[in-house]
Amino acid sequence: MRRNTALDVRRIAWEVALDAVRPHGVQAAIGEGARQLVRETAQSTATEVTRQLLARASVQADEVREIAGAQGKAAGTASAHAALEDVRSEGKSVLRLVGAESGAAIAEVRSDSRALLAELREGSGSALKELQEGTSSALAEARERATAADERVRGAADAALTEVRTRTDTVLKEAGQRTDAALREVQTRADAALGEIREQTGLTLRELEEARNEATAAIEELTRRNGATVQRLLDDGREALREFARGEATDILAEFAPPVLEVVLPEGEPVRLVGHRHQVLPDVLTALHARCHVLLVGPAGTGKSMMAKQVAETLGLEFQALSLGPTTPMSKIFGYYDAHGHYHDTPFRRAFEHGGLMLLDELDSGHPGLLAELNQALSIGTCAFADGMVTAHRNFCLVATANTYGTGGDRQYVGRQALDAATLDRFLVIEVPVDEELEERITLAHAPSQPEDARQVLDEVRRLRAVAAEKRLPVMFSPRASIDAAKLLQAGASVEQAIRWRVVRGMSEAHRDALGVGR
């Protein structure tokens, strides 16, 4: 019985160890994990078998106890104890045998596992070696095939290149032969033509050379005889050309270049005015030199405001400007204190106190009460500002502009205010009409690449201006219309577009009919 138990333990451990190692194949054969797996499998198998045997021995002991109890008290306690002792002895013997046999089985499993691992390693090494040998052979064969293919390609390329060179040499040779033949034919034809010409003229080369020398001598003789006359004609021509050039240059400069005007003021150095200027600009300079306040009156677009700025630049004065309206507050002129008690000055205050030219634009549009406050400053040279009285600087000048003479609105300037006589009495009034010469110069200067179109627009504006004045129409054609139209022409607009967009825009049909303007 014990021998059979040991064989059973050995057989079970061996089969379990093989089943655990076999699925891992080659990798298990070469790793420490396989050996560990065999040891753990054998140990667990022996333990499980031992546990089952112990359980079986316990069952047998229980059975002995039951038998002993059934025999009764007659057998006695000694018999029961003896039977139990036999069972225990038998169990211990079984355990010792199982332990010994399990150890032997584990040792045998280990030995067999080592043999199996060695066999697996040897098989894996052979397989790897065979694989390496096969791979080396394949690589060597591939290299041989690639070398053979490369040699074949090189041979084919060399053959093709040789053939191309041979064909090229042949073509070049044939072309050279044809070219030589063509040149010889041309030379032959040229010699034949030259011989024919000589036969027809009956002259030799020497005769031709003699004729040329005679012609040269005749030309030299004619030059000597008429040298003075020719030189005089050349000088006269050059002088006439210079005069013509001067005249053309003068016209061009007069048309496009800014004119230069020199104005001599009493007790002062001459003042040079460079650029486009209005014809009344010298009069304005004279009036301001006399320390008079000037009111420039004229239609819109005549250059009144620009004239005031030119005067300031000419006299070297700082320029200040303010446009007036019905709602212009007193603070715009006299300054004010803010909520923090800080005083804020104005352009009028700076020009009045520190010197400079002050422009009050659109004077006849200002509120009469505001203008009345200025009378004191313009008459006695002292002004009450928000922070106190200030005396006018000696270089303080004031220029005002207006479209009316202070008589109120008319058919063109309907929103103008009537000016108080006391206010008007503070000014020297200079009329500023439309300066058509200035208008023409500025218009042409703004369309240098379209002078003809600019003149056409200019003529149309002047025609409309004359018709509107004759029929007293409430429409305006100021120089600004001509200048802006010229800018449009220079930007690429047509004459019709420039007139429609800038000159007659927004005009009613009745006014168009009266002016003779097409729709």
C-alpha positions as a printed NumPy array, in Angstrom:
array([[   0.   ,    0.   ,    0.   ],
       [   2.782,    2.465,    0.879],
       [   4.64 ,    1.691,   -2.289],
       [   1.587,    2.409,   -4.374],
       [   1.048,    5.712,   -2.594],
       [   4.637,    6.837,   -3.328],
       [   4.273,    5.923,   -6.983],
       [   1.032,    7.846,   -7.188],
       [   2.648,   10.964,   -5.682],
       [   5.61 ,   10.728,   -8.076],
       [   3.408,   10.238,  -11.11 ],
       [   1.083,   13.112,  -10.22 ],
       [   3.968,   15.538,   -9.546],
       [   5.691,   14.649,  -12.804],
       [   2.579,   15.077,  -14.966],
       [   1.667,   18.397,  -13.331],
       [   5.242,   19.726,  -13.782],
       [   5.273,   18.765,  -17.48 ],
       [   1.858,   20.346,  -18.049],
       [   3.07 ,   23.579,  -16.418],
       [   6.307,   23.833,  -18.428],
       [   5.159,   22.607,  -21.845],
       [   2.98 ,   25.666,  -22.906],
       [   5.97 ,   28.045,  -22.485],
       [   8.007,   26.372,  -25.233],
       [  11.467,   27.729,  -26.013],
       [  11.175,   30.83 ,  -23.882],
       [  10.458,   28.68 ,  -20.813],
       [  13.515,   26.553,  -21.55 ],
       [  15.905,   29.493,  -21.389],
       [  14.449,   31.343,  -18.416],
       [  14.661,   31.112,  -14.652],
       [  10.879,   31.291,  -14.576],
       [  10.571,   27.73 ,  -15.903],
       [  12.671,   26.239,  -13.113],
       [  10.773,   28.211,  -10.506],
       [   7.494,   27.066,  -12.039],
       [   8.583,   23.383,  -11.827],
       [   9.586,   23.75 ,   -8.189],
       [   6.393,   25.53 ,   -7.207],
       [   4.242,   23.018,   -9.134],
       [   5.915,   19.967,   -7.56 ],
       [   5.684,   21.45 ,   -4.064],
       [   2.018,   22.361,   -4.402],
       [   1.218,   18.941,   -5.889],
       [   2.93 ,   17.083,   -3.016],
       [   1.165,   19.264,   -0.481],
       [  -2.237,   18.625,   -2.042],
       [  -1.647,   14.827,   -2.183],
       [  -0.514,   14.801,    1.42 ],
       [  -3.571,   16.756,    2.493],
       [  -5.828,   14.24 ,    0.758],
       [  -4.024,   11.289,    2.363],
       [  -4.319,   12.915,    5.795],
       [  -8.002,   13.457,    5.242],
       [  -8.358,    9.803,    4.27 ],
       [  -6.41 ,    8.727,    7.402],
       [  -8.671,   10.909,    9.561],
       [ -11.692,    9.247,    8.077],
       [ -10.243,    5.852,    8.831],
       [  -9.571,    6.92 ,   12.459],
       [ -13.152,    8.032,   12.859],
       [ -14.313,    4.714,   11.511],
       [ -12.094,    2.88 ,   14.064],
       [ -13.576,    4.991,   16.867],
       [ -17.066,    4.109,   15.776],
       [ -16.186,    0.395,   15.642],
       [ -14.648,    0.604,   19.054],
       [ -17.737,    2.206,   20.495],
       [ -19.974,   -0.414,   18.902],
       [ -18.041,   -3.278,   20.443],
       [ -19.238,   -1.964,   23.782],
       [ -17.808,   -1.79 ,   27.097],
       [ -17.097,   -5.574,   26.966],
       [ -14.061,   -5.141,   24.849],
       [ -12.946,   -2.475,   27.171],
       [ -11.281,    0.716,   26.91 ],
       [  -7.867,   -0.873,   26.384],
       [  -8.916,   -2.401,   23.068],
       [ -10.274,    0.895,   21.799],
       [  -7.136,    2.664,   22.788],
       [  -5.065,   -0.031,   21.119],
       [  -7.043,    0.245,   17.91 ],
       [  -6.758,    4.012,   17.956],
       [  -3.048,    3.817,   18.609],
       [  -2.693,    1.491,   15.595],
       [  -4.501,    3.951,   13.434],
       [  -2.348,    6.83 ,   14.639],
       [   0.778,    4.775,   14.096],
       [  -0.398,    3.829,   10.661],
       [  -1.195,    7.542,    9.929],
       [   2.244,    8.647,   11.073],
       [   3.863,    5.981,    8.976],
       [   1.816,    7.094,    6.038],
       [   2.816,   10.716,    6.625],
       [   6.492,    9.777,    6.884],
       [   6.207,    7.697,    3.766],
       [   4.325,   10.442,    1.956],
       [   6.912,   12.994,    3.046],
       [   9.788,   10.796,    1.924],
       [   8.102,    9.808,   -1.273],
       [   7.057,   13.417,   -1.969],
       [  10.66 ,   14.531,   -1.529],
       [  11.829,   11.792,   -3.841],
       [   9.15 ,   12.707,   -6.338],
       [  10.095,   16.371,   -6.198],
       [  13.779,   15.504,   -6.652],
       [  12.936,   13.258,   -9.576],
       [  10.709,   15.98 ,  -11.078],
       [  13.548,   18.491,  -10.701],
       [  15.964,   16.132,  -12.394],
       [  13.546,   15.417,  -15.209],
       [  12.795,   19.178,  -15.535],
       [  16.471,   19.97 ,  -15.841],
       [  16.795,   17.365,  -18.577],
       [  13.747,   18.819,  -20.307],
       [  15.119,   22.373,  -20.039],
       [  18.486,   21.249,  -21.417],
       [  16.731,   19.517,  -24.272],
       [  14.639,   22.622,  -24.96 ],
       [  17.734,   24.874,  -24.902],
       [  19.578,   22.58 ,  -27.264],
       [  16.567,   22.547,  -29.594],
       [  16.227,   26.335,  -29.426],
       [  19.942,   26.808,  -30.098],
       [  19.752,   24.544,  -33.104],
       [  16.696,   26.39 ,  -34.394],
       [  18.355,   29.77 ,  -33.888],
       [  21.52 ,   28.606,  -35.557],
       [  19.556,   27.192,  -38.456],
       [  17.607,   30.46 ,  -38.736],
       [  20.828,   32.515,  -38.731],
       [  22.4  ,   30.283,  -41.356],
       [  19.271,   30.577,  -43.516],
       [  19.196,   34.353,  -43.118],
       [  22.901,   34.687,  -44.011],
       [  22.378,   32.568,  -47.101],
       [  19.375,   34.66 ,  -48.176],
       [  21.309,   37.9  ,  -47.66 ],
       [  24.277,   36.613,  -49.635],
       [  21.997,   35.512,  -52.445],
       [  20.233,   38.918,  -52.455],
       [  23.588,   40.727,  -52.613],
       [  24.702,   38.595,  -55.522],
       [  21.447,   39.274,  -57.397],
       [  21.675,   43.058,  -56.713],
       [  25.282,   43.133,  -57.906],
       [  24.368,   41.273,  -61.079],
       [  21.41 ,   43.62 ,  -61.741],
       [  23.608,   46.696,  -61.156],
       [  26.194,   45.41 ,  -63.603],
       [  23.488,   44.764,  -66.181],
       [  22.068,   48.307,  -65.744],
       [  25.493,   49.908,  -65.993],
       [  26.246,   47.931,  -69.096],
       [  22.961,   48.974,  -70.695],
       [  23.563,   52.647,  -69.748],
       [  27.085,   52.621,  -71.166],
       [  25.816,   51.071,  -74.368],
       [  23.042,   53.669,  -74.676],
       [  25.465,   56.54 ,  -73.993],
       [  27.881,   55.238,  -76.568],
       [  25.094,   54.991,  -79.129],
       [  23.932,   58.554,  -78.391],
       [  27.46 ,   59.92 ,  -78.764],
       [  27.895,   58.104,  -82.026],
       [  24.602,   59.476,  -83.403],
       [  25.428,   62.987,  -82.184],
       [  28.838,   62.948,  -83.862],
       [  27.206,   61.813,  -87.056],
       [  24.573,   64.572,  -86.949],
       [  27.153,   67.259,  -86.167],
       [  29.369,   66.09 ,  -88.968],
       [  26.486,   66.159,  -91.447],
       [  25.47 ,   69.634,  -90.256],
       [  29.02 ,   70.931,  -90.645],
       [  29.193,   69.585,  -94.159],
       [  25.879,   71.193,  -95.079],
       [  26.959,   74.518,  -93.557],
       [  30.246,   74.51 ,  -95.498],
       [  28.373,   73.77 ,  -98.699],
       [  25.899,   76.59 ,  -98.034],
       [  28.715,   79.056,  -97.304],
       [  30.532,   78.117, -100.484],
       [  27.302,   78.6  , -102.434],
       [  26.715,   82.027, -100.876],
       [  30.276,   83.101, -101.58 ],
       [  29.925,   81.97 , -105.199],
       [  26.69 ,   83.906, -105.629],
       [  28.198,   87.008, -103.993],
       [  31.228,   86.915, -106.302],
       [  28.944,   86.52 , -109.313],
       [  26.758,   89.437, -108.203],
       [  29.762,   91.696, -107.593],
       [  31.183,   90.822, -111.023],
       [  27.832,   91.605, -112.606],
       [  27.69 ,   94.979, -110.833],
       [  31.161,   95.868, -111.997],
       [  30.319,   94.942, -115.562],
       [  27.131,   97.024, -115.484],
       [  28.785,  100.158, -113.987],
       [  31.95 ,   99.804, -116.007],
       [  33.959,  101.121, -113.092],
       [  36.818,   99.622, -111.249],
       [  37.501,   99.931, -107.6  ],
       [  40.17 ,  102.522, -108.246],
       [  37.774,  104.625, -110.26 ],
       [  35.237,  104.485, -107.444],
       [  37.881,  105.621, -104.941],
       [  38.85 ,  108.547, -107.154],
       [  35.227,  109.636, -107.492],
       [  34.798,  109.588, -103.721],
       [  37.94 ,  111.706, -103.227],
       [  36.676,  114.261, -105.718],
       [  33.329,  114.482, -103.953],
       [  35.084,  114.984, -100.601],
       [  37.226,  117.766, -102.   ],
       [  34.162,  119.489, -103.462],
       [  32.364,  119.336, -100.098],
       [  35.39 ,  120.798,  -98.304],
       [  35.635,  123.635, -100.822],
       [  31.922,  124.419, -100.421],
       [  32.316,  124.429,  -96.657],
       [  35.239,  126.857,  -96.811],
       [  33.315,  129.216,  -99.076],
       [  30.08 ,  129.159,  -97.069],
       [  31.538,  128.584,  -93.614],
       [  30.696,  132.02 ,  -92.329],
       [  27.168,  131.868,  -93.698],
       [  26.539,  128.447,  -92.196],
       [  27.924,  129.516,  -88.819],
       [  25.769,  132.598,  -88.834],
       [  22.698,  130.539,  -89.641],
       [  23.546,  128.11 ,  -86.837],
       [  23.998,  130.948,  -84.339],
       [  20.718,  132.536,  -85.367],
       [  18.959,  129.199,  -85.038],
       [  20.387,  128.603,  -81.567],
       [  19.351,  132.069,  -80.408],
       [  15.854,  131.583,  -81.782],
       [  15.67 ,  128.226,  -80.053],
       [  16.758,  129.811,  -76.762],
       [  14.099,  132.502,  -77.061],
       [  11.468,  129.911,  -77.806],
       [  12.578,  127.819,  -74.832],
       [  12.509,  130.859,  -72.546],
       [   9.008,  131.698,  -73.672],
       [   7.779,  128.13 ,  -73.182],
       [   9.446,  127.872,  -69.779],
       [   7.914,  131.181,  -68.714],
       [   4.469,  129.986,  -69.75 ],
       [   4.923,  126.694,  -67.936],
       [   6.154,  128.392,  -64.78 ],
       [   3.338,  130.899,  -64.929],
       [   0.852,  128.063,  -65.275],
       [   2.14 ,  125.525,  -62.739],
       [   4.928,  127.043,  -60.598],
       [   3.985,  128.993,  -57.451],
       [   4.479,  132.715,  -58.084],
       [   6.71 ,  134.876,  -55.911],
       [   5.506,  138.329,  -54.789],
       [   7.531,  140.869,  -52.881],
       [   5.63 ,  143.349,  -50.691],
       [   7.435,  146.328,  -49.136],
       [   5.758,  147.478,  -45.92 ],
       [   6.384,  150.919,  -44.453],
       [   9.28 ,  150.944,  -42.005],
       [   9.902,  147.269,  -42.571],
       [  11.88 ,  144.75 ,  -44.571],
       [  10.47 ,  143.517,  -47.898],
       [   8.169,  140.526,  -47.469],
       [   8.366,  137.729,  -50.037],
       [   5.168,  135.777,  -50.656],
       [   5.794,  132.395,  -52.264],
       [   2.985,  130.163,  -53.464],
       [  -0.533,  130.548,  -54.744],
       [  -1.953,  133.763,  -53.301],
       [  -5.099,  135.808,  -53.69 ],
       [  -4.899,  139.148,  -55.425],
       [  -5.942,  141.053,  -52.272],
       [  -3.291,  139.467,  -50.027],
       [  -0.963,  142.515,  -50.225],
       [  -3.873,  144.721,  -49.099],
       [  -4.457,  142.476,  -46.069],
       [  -0.757,  142.688,  -45.166],
       [  -0.854,  146.46 ,  -45.344],
       [  -3.963,  146.65 ,  -43.15 ],
       [  -2.506,  144.372,  -40.486],
       [   0.793,  146.261,  -40.569],
       [  -1.256,  149.323,  -39.66 ],
       [  -2.554,  147.373,  -36.61 ],
       [  -6.134,  147.345,  -37.902],
       [  -8.505,  144.477,  -37.337],
       [  -9.583,  143.122,  -40.73 ],
       [ -12.931,  141.687,  -41.832],
       [ -12.693,  139.69 ,  -45.086],
       [ -16.042,  139.536,  -46.876],
       [ -16.685,  137.391,  -49.932],
       [ -18.394,  134.291,  -51.327],
       [ -17.637,  130.857,  -49.993],
       [ -14.541,  129.174,  -51.348],
       [ -12.596,  132.328,  -52.264],
       [  -9.74 ,  131.559,  -49.87 ],
       [ -10.432,  133.953,  -46.999],
       [  -9.418,  131.58 ,  -44.194],
       [  -6.361,  130.357,  -46.107],
       [  -5.342,  133.968,  -46.69 ],
       [  -5.36 ,  134.618,  -42.921],
       [  -3.062,  131.615,  -42.366],
       [  -0.705,  132.769,  -45.138],
       [  -0.508,  136.216,  -43.537],
       [   0.402,  134.685,  -40.16 ],
       [   3.168,  132.601,  -41.751],
       [   4.463,  135.581,  -43.71 ],
       [   4.614,  137.855,  -40.646],
       [   6.006,  135.128,  -38.409],
       [   3.033,  135.151,  -36.034],
       [   1.53 ,  132.194,  -34.212],
       [  -1.766,  131.268,  -35.839],
       [  -4.918,  130.668,  -33.772],
       [  -8.385,  129.955,  -35.205],
       [ -11.954,  129.567,  -33.996],
       [ -15.145,  129.116,  -36.024],
       [ -18.245,  130.878,  -34.68 ],
       [ -21.874,  129.763,  -34.737],
       [ -25.218,  130.7  ,  -33.212],
       [ -24.593,  128.452,  -30.182],
       [ -20.901,  129.209,  -29.564],
       [ -20.645,  129.882,  -25.788],
       [ -18.774,  132.713,  -24.094],
       [ -16.33 ,  130.202,  -22.631],
       [ -14.956,  129.496,  -26.118],
       [ -13.674,  133.079,  -26.17 ],
       [ -13.028,  134.096,  -22.58 ],
       [ -12.214,  130.749,  -20.923],
       [ -13.766,  129.161,  -17.841],
       [ -13.144,  127.572,  -14.432],
       [ -13.86 ,  123.878,  -14.021],
       [ -15.32 ,  122.181,  -10.927],
       [ -11.851,  121.888,   -9.38 ],
       [ -11.188,  125.593,   -9.667],
       [  -8.746,  125.292,  -12.611],
       [  -8.876,  127.974,  -15.285],
       [  -8.913,  126.863,  -18.937],
       [  -7.741,  129.361,  -21.49 ],
       [  -8.721,  129.631,  -25.177],
       [  -7.038,  130.325,  -28.535],
       [  -8.296,  133.922,  -28.354],
       [  -6.765,  134.335,  -24.882],
       [  -3.371,  133.003,  -26.024],
       [  -3.218,  135.26 ,  -29.084],
       [  -4.5  ,  138.304,  -27.136],
       [  -2.082,  137.925,  -24.23 ],
       [   1.05 ,  136.509,  -25.885],
       [   0.761,  137.768,  -29.433],
       [  -0.332,  136.095,  -32.64 ],
       [  -2.904,  136.213,  -35.4  ],
       [  -6.419,  135.238,  -34.325],
       [  -8.893,  134.086,  -36.993],
       [ -12.609,  134.349,  -36.153],
       [ -14.143,  132.402,  -39.001],
       [ -17.799,  132.883,  -40.021],
       [ -18.215,  136.08 ,  -37.971],
       [ -21.696,  136.764,  -39.401],
       [ -22.811,  133.347,  -38.076],
       [ -21.912,  134.143,  -34.439],
       [ -24.361,  135.145,  -31.726],
       [ -24.796,  138.947,  -31.479],
       [ -24.35 ,  138.881,  -27.706],
       [ -21.006,  137.093,  -28.012],
       [ -19.788,  139.573,  -30.61 ],
       [ -20.841,  142.51 ,  -28.433],
       [ -18.572,  141.178,  -25.641],
       [ -15.615,  141.46 ,  -28.02 ],
       [ -16.107,  145.16 ,  -28.702],
       [ -14.147,  146.252,  -25.641],
       [ -11.185,  144.033,  -26.484],
       [ -11.112,  145.263,  -30.103],
       [ -11.497,  148.952,  -29.304],
       [  -9.308,  149.67 ,  -26.238],
       [  -7.013,  146.621,  -26.225],
       [  -8.195,  145.341,  -22.839],
       [ -10.381,  142.265,  -22.309],
       [ -12.17 ,  140.869,  -19.247],
       [ -11.469,  137.143,  -19.17 ],
       [ -12.827,  134.711,  -16.608],
       [  -9.739,  135.062,  -14.424],
       [  -9.289,  138.826,  -14.76 ],
       [  -8.418,  141.73 ,  -17.015],
       [  -5.712,  141.232,  -19.649],
       [  -4.037,  143.835,  -21.886],
       [  -3.525,  143.004,  -25.537],
       [  -0.025,  142.117,  -26.749],
       [   1.536,  144.521,  -29.209],
       [   1.674,  141.768,  -31.856],
       [  -1.974,  140.758,  -31.457],
       [  -3.832,  140.787,  -34.803],
       [  -7.4  ,  139.768,  -35.525],
       [  -8.814,  138.674,  -38.871],
       [ -12.5  ,  137.796,  -39.249],
       [ -14.281,  136.323,  -42.247],
       [ -17.89 ,  136.631,  -43.381],
       [ -20.022,  135.849,  -46.405],
       [ -22.176,  138.94 ,  -45.949],
       [ -21.622,  142.532,  -44.898],
       [ -23.55 ,  142.005,  -41.682],
       [ -26.964,  142.7  ,  -43.172],
       [ -28.389,  139.279,  -42.386],
       [ -29.267,  136.295,  -44.537],
       [ -29.855,  136.426,  -48.267],
       [ -30.846,  133.938,  -51.   ],
       [ -27.529,  132.088,  -50.732],
       [ -26.536,  132.507,  -47.074],
       [ -29.891,  132.186,  -45.349],
       [ -28.552,  131.432,  -41.865],
       [ -26.409,  134.531,  -41.381],
       [ -26.897,  136.979,  -38.497],
       [ -27.184,  140.738,  -38.788],
       [ -24.083,  142.338,  -37.271],
       [ -24.328,  145.264,  -34.896],
       [ -23.012,  148.554,  -36.272],
       [ -20.755,  148.907,  -33.25 ],
       [ -19.15 ,  145.557,  -34.038],
       [ -18.696,  146.379,  -37.701],
       [ -17.139,  149.716,  -36.733],
       [ -14.207,  147.843,  -35.112],
       [ -13.115,  146.293,  -38.439],
       [ -11.502,  147.379,  -41.639],
       [ -13.471,  145.602,  -44.365],
       [ -11.715,  144.121,  -47.432],
       [ -13.761,  142.477,  -50.142],
       [ -12.484,  139.089,  -51.362],
       [ -14.008,  138.243,  -54.762],
       [ -13.41 ,  135.107,  -56.784],
       [  -9.834,  135.296,  -58.121],
       [ -10.181,  133.368,  -61.373],
       [  -6.46 ,  133.5  ,  -62.08 ],
       [  -5.73 ,  131.921,  -58.685],
       [  -8.538,  129.438,  -59.27 ],
       [  -7.014,  128.381,  -62.581],
       [  -3.499,  127.958,  -61.177],
       [  -4.647,  125.84 ,  -58.237],
       [  -6.998,  123.759,  -60.41 ],
       [  -4.272,  122.94 ,  -62.939],
       [  -1.797,  122.228,  -60.159],
       [  -4.125,  119.557,  -58.743],
       [  -4.457,  117.745,  -62.105],
       [  -0.953,  117.865,  -63.65 ],
       [  -1.543,  114.756,  -65.762],
       [  -4.982,  115.889,  -67.03 ],
       [  -4.559,  119.571,  -68.015],
       [  -7.064,  119.51 ,  -70.881],
       [  -9.777,  117.867,  -68.799],
       [  -9.059,  120.263,  -65.934],
       [  -9.515,  123.248,  -68.255],
       [ -12.761,  121.775,  -69.537],
       [ -14.11 ,  121.446,  -65.995],
       [ -12.882,  124.937,  -65.133],
       [ -14.665,  126.461,  -68.141],
       [ -17.89 ,  124.691,  -67.209],
       [ -17.752,  125.934,  -63.604],
       [ -17.169,  129.502,  -64.775],
       [ -20.063,  129.264,  -67.223],
       [ -22.412,  127.993,  -64.529],
       [ -21.221,  130.712,  -62.147],
       [ -21.987,  133.446,  -64.665],
       [ -25.42 ,  132.043,  -65.523],
       [ -26.34 ,  131.696,  -61.827],
       [ -25.293,  135.305,  -61.139],
       [ -27.197,  136.597,  -64.169],
       [ -30.407,  134.759,  -63.25 ],
       [ -29.906,  135.301,  -59.49 ],
       [ -30.248,  131.604,  -58.717],
       [ -29.679,  130.431,  -55.133],
       [ -26.9  ,  128.064,  -56.169],
       [ -23.161,  128.374,  -55.718],
       [ -20.172,  127.471,  -57.903],
       [ -17.143,  128.442,  -55.84 ],
       [ -13.491,  127.829,  -56.716],
       [ -13.648,  124.812,  -54.395],
       [ -15.82 ,  123.09 ,  -57.022],
       [ -13.126,  123.5  ,  -59.689],
       [ -10.318,  122.417,  -57.345],
       [ -12.139,  119.346,  -56.029],
       [ -13.132,  118.332,  -59.574],
       [  -9.457,  118.57 ,  -60.601],
       [  -8.541,  116.242,  -57.728],
       [ -11.114,  113.754,  -58.998],
       [  -9.659,  113.95 ,  -62.513],
       [  -6.175,  113.267,  -61.206],
       [  -7.527,  110.258,  -59.309],
       [  -8.942,  108.757,  -62.528],
       [ -12.49 ,  110.134,  -62.766],
       [ -13.865,  111.343,  -66.092],
       [ -14.938,  114.914,  -66.814],
       [ -18.608,  113.918,  -66.711],
       [ -18.151,  112.176,  -63.335],
       [ -16.237,  115.1  ,  -61.832],
       [ -18.94 ,  117.594,  -62.849],
       [ -21.804,  115.331,  -61.717],
       [ -20.243,  114.435,  -58.358],
       [ -18.898,  117.84 ,  -57.336],
       [ -20.318,  120.701,  -59.43 ],
       [ -24.029,  120.032,  -59.995],
       [ -24.707,  117.435,  -57.268],
       [ -28.096,  117.666,  -55.567],
       [ -29.441,  120.32 ,  -57.914],
       [ -33.163,  120.462,  -58.658],
       [ -34.556,  119.962,  -62.16 ],
       [ -35.674,  123.608,  -62.328],
       [ -32.167,  124.832,  -61.576],
       [ -30.668,  122.37 ,  -64.06 ],
       [ -32.982,  123.637,  -66.765],
       [ -32.161,  127.26 ,  -65.926],
       [ -28.416,  126.533,  -66.038],
       [ -28.592,  124.376,  -69.167],
       [ -27.232,  121.271,  -67.423],
       [ -28.198,  117.892,  -68.855],
       [ -29.578,  115.134,  -66.675]])
